[in-house]
mmCIF file of C-alpha atoms and ligand atoms in Angstrom:
data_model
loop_
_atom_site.group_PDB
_atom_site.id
_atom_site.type_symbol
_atom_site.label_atom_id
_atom_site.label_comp_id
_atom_site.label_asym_id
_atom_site.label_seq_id
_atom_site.Cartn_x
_atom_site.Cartn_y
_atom_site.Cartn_z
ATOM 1 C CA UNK A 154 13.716 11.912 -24.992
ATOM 2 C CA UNK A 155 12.725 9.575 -22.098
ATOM 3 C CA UNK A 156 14.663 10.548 -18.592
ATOM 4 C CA UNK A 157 17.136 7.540 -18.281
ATOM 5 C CA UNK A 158 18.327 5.658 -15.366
ATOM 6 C CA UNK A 159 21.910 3.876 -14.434
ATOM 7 C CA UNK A 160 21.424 0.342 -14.205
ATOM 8 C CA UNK A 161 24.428 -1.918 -14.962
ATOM 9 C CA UNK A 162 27.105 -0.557 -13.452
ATOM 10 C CA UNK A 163 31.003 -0.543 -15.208
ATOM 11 C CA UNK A 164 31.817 -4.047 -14.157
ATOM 12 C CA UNK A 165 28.728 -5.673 -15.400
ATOM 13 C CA UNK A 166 28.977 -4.202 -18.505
ATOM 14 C CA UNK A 167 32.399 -5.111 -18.647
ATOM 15 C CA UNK A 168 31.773 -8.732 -17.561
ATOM 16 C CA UNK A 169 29.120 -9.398 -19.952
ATOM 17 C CA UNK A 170 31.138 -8.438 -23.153
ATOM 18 C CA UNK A 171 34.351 -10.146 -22.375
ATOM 19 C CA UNK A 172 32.402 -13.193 -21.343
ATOM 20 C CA UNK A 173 30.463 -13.210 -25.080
ATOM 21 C CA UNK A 174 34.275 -12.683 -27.009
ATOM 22 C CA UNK A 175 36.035 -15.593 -24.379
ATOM 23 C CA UNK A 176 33.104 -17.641 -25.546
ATOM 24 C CA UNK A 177 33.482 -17.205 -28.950
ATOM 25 C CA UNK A 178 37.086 -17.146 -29.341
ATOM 26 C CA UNK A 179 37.097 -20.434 -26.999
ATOM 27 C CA UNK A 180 34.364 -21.925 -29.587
ATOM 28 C CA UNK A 181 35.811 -20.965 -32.558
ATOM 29 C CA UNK A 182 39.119 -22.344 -31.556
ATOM 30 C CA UNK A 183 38.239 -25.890 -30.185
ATOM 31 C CA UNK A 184 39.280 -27.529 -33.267
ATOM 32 C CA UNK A 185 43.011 -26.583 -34.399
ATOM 33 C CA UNK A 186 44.104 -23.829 -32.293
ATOM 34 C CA UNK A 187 44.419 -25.748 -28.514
ATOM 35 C CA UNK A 188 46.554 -22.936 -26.582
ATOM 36 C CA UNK A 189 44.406 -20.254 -27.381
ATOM 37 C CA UNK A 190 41.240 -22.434 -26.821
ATOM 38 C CA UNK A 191 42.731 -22.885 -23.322
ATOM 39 C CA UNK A 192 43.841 -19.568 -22.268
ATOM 40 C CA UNK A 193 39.855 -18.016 -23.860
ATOM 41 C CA UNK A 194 38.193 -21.006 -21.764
ATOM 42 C CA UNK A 195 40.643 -19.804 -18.547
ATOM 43 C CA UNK A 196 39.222 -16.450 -19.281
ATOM 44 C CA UNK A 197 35.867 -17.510 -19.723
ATOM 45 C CA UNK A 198 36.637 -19.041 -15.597
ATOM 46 C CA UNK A 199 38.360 -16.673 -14.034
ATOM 47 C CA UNK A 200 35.056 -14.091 -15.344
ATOM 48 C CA UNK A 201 32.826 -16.432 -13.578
ATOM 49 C CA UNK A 202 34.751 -16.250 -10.691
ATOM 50 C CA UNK A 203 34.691 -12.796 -10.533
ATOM 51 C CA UNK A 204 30.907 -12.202 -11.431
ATOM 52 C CA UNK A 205 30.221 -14.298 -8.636
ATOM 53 C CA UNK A 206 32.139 -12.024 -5.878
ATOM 54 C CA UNK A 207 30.119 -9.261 -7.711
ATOM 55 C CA UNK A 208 27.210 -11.156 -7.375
ATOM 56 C CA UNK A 209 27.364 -10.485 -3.495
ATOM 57 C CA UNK A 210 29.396 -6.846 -2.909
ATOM 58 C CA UNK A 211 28.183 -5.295 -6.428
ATOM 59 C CA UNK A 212 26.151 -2.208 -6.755
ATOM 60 C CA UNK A 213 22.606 -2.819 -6.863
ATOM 61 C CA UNK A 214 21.092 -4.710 -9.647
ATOM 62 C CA UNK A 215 24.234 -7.124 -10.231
ATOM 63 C CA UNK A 216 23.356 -8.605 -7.007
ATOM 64 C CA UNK A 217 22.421 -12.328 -7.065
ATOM 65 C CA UNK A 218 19.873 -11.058 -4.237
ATOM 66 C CA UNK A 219 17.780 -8.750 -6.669
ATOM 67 C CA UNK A 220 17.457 -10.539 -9.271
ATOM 68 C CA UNK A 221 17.616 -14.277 -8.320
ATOM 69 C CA UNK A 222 13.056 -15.294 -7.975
ATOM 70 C CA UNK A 223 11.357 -18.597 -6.484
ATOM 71 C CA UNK A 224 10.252 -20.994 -8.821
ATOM 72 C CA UNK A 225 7.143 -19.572 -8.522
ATOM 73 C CA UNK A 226 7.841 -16.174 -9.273
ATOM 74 C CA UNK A 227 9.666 -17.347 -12.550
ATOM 75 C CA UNK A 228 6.278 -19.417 -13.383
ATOM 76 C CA UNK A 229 3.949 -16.745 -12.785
ATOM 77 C CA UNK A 230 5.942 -14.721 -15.153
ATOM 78 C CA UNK A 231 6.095 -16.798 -18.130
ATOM 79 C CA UNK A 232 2.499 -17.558 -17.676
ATOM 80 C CA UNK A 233 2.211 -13.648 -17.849
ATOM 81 C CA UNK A 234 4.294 -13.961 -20.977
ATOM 82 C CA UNK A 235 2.265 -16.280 -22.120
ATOM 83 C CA UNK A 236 -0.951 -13.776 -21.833
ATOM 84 C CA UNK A 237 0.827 -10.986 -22.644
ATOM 85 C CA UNK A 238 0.815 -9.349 -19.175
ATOM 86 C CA UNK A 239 4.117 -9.191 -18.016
ATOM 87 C CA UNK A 240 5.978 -6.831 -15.941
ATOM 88 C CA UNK A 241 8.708 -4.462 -17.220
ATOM 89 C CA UNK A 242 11.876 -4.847 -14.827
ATOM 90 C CA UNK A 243 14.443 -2.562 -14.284
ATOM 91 C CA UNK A 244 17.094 -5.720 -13.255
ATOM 92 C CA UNK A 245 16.902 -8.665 -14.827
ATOM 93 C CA UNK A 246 13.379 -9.870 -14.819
ATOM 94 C CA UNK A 247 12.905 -13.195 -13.134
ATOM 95 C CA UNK A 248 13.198 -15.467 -16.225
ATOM 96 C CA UNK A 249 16.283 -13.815 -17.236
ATOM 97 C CA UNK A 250 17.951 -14.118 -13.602
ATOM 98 C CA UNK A 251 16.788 -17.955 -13.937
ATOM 99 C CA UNK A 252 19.229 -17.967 -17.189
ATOM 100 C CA UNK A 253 22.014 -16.102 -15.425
ATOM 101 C CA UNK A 254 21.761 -18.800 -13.139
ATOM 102 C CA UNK A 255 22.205 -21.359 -15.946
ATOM 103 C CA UNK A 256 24.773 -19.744 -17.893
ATOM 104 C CA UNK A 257 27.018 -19.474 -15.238
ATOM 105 C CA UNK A 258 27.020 -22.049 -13.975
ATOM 106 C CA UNK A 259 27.036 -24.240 -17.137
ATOM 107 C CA UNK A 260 29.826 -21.780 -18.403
ATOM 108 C CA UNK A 261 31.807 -23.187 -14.481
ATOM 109 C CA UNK A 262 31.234 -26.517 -15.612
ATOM 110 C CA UNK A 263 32.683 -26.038 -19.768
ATOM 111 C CA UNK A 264 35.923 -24.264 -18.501
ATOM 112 C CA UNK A 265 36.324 -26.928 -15.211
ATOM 113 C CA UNK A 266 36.040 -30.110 -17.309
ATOM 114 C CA UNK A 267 38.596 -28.415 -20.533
ATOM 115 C CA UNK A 268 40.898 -27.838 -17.489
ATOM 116 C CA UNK A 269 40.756 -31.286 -16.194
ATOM 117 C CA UNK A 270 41.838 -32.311 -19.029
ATOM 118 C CA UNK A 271 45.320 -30.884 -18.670
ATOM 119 C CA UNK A 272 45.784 -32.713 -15.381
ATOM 120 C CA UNK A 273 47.464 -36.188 -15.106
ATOM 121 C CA UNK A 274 44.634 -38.158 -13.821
ATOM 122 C CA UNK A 275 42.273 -36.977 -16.083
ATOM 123 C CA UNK A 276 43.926 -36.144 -19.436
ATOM 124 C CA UNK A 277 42.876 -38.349 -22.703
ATOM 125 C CA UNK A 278 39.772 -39.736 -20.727
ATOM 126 C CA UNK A 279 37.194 -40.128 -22.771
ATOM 127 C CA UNK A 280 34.160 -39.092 -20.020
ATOM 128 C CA UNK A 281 36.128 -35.790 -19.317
ATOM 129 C CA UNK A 282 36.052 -34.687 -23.360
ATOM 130 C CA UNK A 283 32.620 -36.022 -24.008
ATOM 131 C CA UNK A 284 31.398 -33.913 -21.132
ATOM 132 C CA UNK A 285 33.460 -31.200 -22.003
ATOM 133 C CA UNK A 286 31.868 -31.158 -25.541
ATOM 134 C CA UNK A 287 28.118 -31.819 -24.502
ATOM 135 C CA UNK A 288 28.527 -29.033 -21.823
ATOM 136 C CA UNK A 289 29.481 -26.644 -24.348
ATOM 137 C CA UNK A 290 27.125 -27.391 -26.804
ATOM 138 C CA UNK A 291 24.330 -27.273 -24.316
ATOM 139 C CA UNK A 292 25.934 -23.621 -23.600
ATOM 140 C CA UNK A 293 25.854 -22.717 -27.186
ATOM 141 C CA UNK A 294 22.172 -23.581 -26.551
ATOM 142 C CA UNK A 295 21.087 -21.607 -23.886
ATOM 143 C CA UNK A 296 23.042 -18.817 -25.228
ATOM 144 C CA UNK A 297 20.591 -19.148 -28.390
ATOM 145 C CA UNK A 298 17.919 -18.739 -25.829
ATOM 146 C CA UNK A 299 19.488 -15.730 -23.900
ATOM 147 C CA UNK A 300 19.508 -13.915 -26.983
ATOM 148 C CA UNK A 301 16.018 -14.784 -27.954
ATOM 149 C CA UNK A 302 14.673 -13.342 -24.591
ATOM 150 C CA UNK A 303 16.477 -10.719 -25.113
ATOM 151 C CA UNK A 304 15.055 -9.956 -28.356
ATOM 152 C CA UNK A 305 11.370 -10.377 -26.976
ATOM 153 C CA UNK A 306 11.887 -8.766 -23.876
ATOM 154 C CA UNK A 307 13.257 -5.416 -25.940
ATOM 155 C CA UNK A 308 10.429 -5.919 -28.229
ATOM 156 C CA UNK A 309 8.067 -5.712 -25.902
ATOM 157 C CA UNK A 310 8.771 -3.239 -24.232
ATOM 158 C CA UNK A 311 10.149 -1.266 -26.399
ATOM 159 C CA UNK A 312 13.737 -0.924 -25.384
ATOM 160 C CA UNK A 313 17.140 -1.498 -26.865
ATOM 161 C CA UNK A 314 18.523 -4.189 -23.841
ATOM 162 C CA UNK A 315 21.379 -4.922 -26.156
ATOM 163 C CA UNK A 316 21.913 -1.191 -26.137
ATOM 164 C CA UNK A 317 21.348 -0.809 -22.035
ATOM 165 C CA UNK A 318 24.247 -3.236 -21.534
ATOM 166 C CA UNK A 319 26.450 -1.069 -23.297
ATOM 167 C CA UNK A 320 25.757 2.224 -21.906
ATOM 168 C CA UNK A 321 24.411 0.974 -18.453
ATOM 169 C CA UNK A 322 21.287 2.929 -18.682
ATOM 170 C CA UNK A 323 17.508 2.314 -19.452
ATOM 171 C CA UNK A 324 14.262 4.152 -19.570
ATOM 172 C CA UNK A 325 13.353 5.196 -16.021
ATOM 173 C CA UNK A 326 10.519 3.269 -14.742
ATOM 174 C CA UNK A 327 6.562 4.235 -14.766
ATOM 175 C CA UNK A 328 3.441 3.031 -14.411
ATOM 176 C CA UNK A 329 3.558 -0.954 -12.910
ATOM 177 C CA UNK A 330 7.389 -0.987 -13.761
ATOM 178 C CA UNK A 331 9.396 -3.106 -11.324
ATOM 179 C CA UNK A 332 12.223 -1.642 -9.589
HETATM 180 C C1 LIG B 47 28.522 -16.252 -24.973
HETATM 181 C C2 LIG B 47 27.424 -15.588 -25.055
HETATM 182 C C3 LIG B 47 26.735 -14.939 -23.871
HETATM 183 C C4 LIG B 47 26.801 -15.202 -22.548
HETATM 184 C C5 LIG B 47 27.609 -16.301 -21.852
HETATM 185 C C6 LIG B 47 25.951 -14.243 -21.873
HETATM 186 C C7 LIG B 47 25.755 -14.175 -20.511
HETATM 187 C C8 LIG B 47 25.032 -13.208 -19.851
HETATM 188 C C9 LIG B 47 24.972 -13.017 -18.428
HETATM 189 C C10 LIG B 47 25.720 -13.892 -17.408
HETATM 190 C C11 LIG B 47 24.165 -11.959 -18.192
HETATM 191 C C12 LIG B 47 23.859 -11.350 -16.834
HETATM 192 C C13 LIG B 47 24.627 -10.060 -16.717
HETATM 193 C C14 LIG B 47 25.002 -9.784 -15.293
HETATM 194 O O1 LIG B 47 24.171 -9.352 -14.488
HETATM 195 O O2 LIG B 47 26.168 -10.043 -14.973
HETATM 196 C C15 LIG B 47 23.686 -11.468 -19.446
HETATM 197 C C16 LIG B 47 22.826 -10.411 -19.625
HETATM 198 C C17 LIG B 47 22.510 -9.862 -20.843
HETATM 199 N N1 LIG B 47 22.967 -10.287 -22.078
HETATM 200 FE FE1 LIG B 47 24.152 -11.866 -22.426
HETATM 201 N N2 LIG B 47 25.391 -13.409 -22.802
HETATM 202 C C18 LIG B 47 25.855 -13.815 -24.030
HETATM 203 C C19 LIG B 47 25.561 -13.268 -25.258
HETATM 204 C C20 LIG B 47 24.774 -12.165 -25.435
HETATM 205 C C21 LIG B 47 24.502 -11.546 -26.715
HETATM 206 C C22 LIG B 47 25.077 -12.024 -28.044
HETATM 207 C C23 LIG B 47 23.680 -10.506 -26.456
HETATM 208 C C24 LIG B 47 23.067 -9.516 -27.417
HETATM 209 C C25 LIG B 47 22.514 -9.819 -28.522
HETATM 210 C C26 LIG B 47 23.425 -10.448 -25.044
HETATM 211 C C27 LIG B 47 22.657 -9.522 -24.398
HETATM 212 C C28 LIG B 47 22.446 -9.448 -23.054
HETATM 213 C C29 LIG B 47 21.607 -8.474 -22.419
HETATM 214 C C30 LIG B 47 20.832 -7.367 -23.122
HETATM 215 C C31 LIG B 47 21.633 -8.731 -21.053
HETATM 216 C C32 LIG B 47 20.829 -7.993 -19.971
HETATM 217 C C33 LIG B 47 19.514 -8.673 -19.902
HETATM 218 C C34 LIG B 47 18.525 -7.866 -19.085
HETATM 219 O O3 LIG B 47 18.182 -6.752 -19.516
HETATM 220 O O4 LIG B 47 18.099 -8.365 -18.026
HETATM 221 N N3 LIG B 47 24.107 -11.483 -24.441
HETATM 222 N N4 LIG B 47 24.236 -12.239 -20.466
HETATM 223 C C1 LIG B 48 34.005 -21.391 -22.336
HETATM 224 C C2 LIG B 48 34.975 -22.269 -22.295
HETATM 225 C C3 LIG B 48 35.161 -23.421 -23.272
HETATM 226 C C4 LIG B 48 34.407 -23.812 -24.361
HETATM 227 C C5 LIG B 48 33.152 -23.168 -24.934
HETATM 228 C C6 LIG B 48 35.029 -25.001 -24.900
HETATM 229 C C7 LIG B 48 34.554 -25.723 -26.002
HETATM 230 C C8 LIG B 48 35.137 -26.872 -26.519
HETATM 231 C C9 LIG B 48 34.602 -27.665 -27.594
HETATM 232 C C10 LIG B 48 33.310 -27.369 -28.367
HETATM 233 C C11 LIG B 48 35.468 -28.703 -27.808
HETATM 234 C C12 LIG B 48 35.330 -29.834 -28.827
HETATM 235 C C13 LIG B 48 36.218 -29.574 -30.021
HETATM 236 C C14 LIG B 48 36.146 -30.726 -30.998
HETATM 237 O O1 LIG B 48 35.209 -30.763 -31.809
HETATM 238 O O2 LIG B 48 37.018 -31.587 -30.933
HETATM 239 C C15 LIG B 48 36.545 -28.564 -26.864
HETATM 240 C C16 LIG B 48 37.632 -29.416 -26.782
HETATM 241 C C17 LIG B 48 38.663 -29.271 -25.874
HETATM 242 N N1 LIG B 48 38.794 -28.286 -24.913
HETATM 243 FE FE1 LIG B 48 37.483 -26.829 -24.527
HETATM 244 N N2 LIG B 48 36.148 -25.290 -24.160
HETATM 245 C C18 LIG B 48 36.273 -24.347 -23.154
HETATM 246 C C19 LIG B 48 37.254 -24.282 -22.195
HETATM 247 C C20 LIG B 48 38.388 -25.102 -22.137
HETATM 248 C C21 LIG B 48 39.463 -24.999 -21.164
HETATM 249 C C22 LIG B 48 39.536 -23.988 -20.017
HETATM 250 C C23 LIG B 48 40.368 -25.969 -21.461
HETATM 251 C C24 LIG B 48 41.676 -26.334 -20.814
HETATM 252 C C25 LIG B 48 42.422 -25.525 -20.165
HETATM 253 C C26 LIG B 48 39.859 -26.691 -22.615
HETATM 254 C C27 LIG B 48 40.496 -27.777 -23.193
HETATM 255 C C28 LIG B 48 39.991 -28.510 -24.224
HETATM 256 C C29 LIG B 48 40.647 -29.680 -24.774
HETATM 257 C C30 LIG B 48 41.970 -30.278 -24.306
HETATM 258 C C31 LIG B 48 39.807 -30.168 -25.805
HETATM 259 C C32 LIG B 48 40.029 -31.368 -26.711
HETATM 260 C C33 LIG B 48 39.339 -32.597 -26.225
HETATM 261 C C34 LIG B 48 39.481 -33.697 -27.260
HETATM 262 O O3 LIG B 48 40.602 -34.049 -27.544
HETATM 263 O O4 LIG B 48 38.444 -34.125 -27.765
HETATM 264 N N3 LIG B 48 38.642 -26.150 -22.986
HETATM 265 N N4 LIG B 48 36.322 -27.451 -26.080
#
């Protein structure tokens, strides 16, 4: 057995798998169940809001600072992708932080525009639902992708990641690993 190492720490862990059953619950209710599409997409918030404070005072790797990369470093990594080169990462690596990025943010945006539409000024405009619906969809999206680089990050390196956000823990680094 390969010595293993704490990486996501409780409230990551946490985080992540409350934000995936918000997400669906919110999704699968959009249609006929409004109250608890509201109260899921108020979850699916108040997370965000939380993972950001996290993002700043959290242990180590939840940190926005380790994981967020320059456009450059996220280029140079999908061209080592590309050539099969790249870089095991302990964190996130920077392609995935790049996501993290997007998915909260876009995740902000879903649950912001369903709330304005319980407000007076902005309820039963059409803009406000449209964008609503588009946001989420795009969401839906780039979860598709978050899984898939998942799946090919865990491939390659031969890891479980779905596991590792679980349990918190992953192999402990070697050879050109990045810590
Ligand atoms: C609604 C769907 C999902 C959303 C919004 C989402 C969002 C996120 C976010 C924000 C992170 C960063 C974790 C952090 O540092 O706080 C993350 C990481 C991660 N997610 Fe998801 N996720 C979703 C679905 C999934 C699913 C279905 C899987 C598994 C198949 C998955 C597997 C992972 C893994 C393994 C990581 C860690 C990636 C790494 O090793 O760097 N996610 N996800
Ligand atoms: C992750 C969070 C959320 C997701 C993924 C999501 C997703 C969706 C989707 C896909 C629809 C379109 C349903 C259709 O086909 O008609 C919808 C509609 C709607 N959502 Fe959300 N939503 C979220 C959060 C919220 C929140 C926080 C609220 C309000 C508190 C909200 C209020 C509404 C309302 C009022 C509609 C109906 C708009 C219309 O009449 O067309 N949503 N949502």
């Amino acid at each position: 057995m390969a010595a293993m190492v704490k990486i996501w720490d409780p409230f990551v862990r946490v985080f992540h798998w409350s934000l995936v059953a918000s997400f669906a619950v919110a999704w699968l209710s959009a249609e006929d169940a409004r109250a608890l599409h509201e109260w899921a997409g108020y979850a699916a918030g108040a997370l965000i809001g939380l993972r950001l404070l996290w993002g700043v005072m959290g242990t180590r790797y939840a940190r926005f600072r380790q994981f967020v990369r320059s456009p450059g470093a996220i280029a140079a990594y999908l061209r080592d992708i590309a050539t099969g080169r790249e870089a095991r990462y302990l964190g996130h690596n920077p392609a995935g932080g790049l996501m993290i990025l997007a998915l909260l943010t876009t995740t902000a945006a879903v649950a912001a525009t369903g709330w304005m539409q319980t407000t007076d000024t902005y309820f039963g405009v059409n803009w406000v639902e449209e964008t609503h619906e588009v946001l989420a969809n795009l969401m839906l999206g780039l979860v598709g992708l978050h899984v898939l680089g998942v799946l090919v990050a865990s491939l390659r390196h031969r890891e479980n990641l779905v596991r590792a956000m679980v349990t918190g823990r992953k192999r402990s680094p070697r050879g050109a690993d990045i810590t």
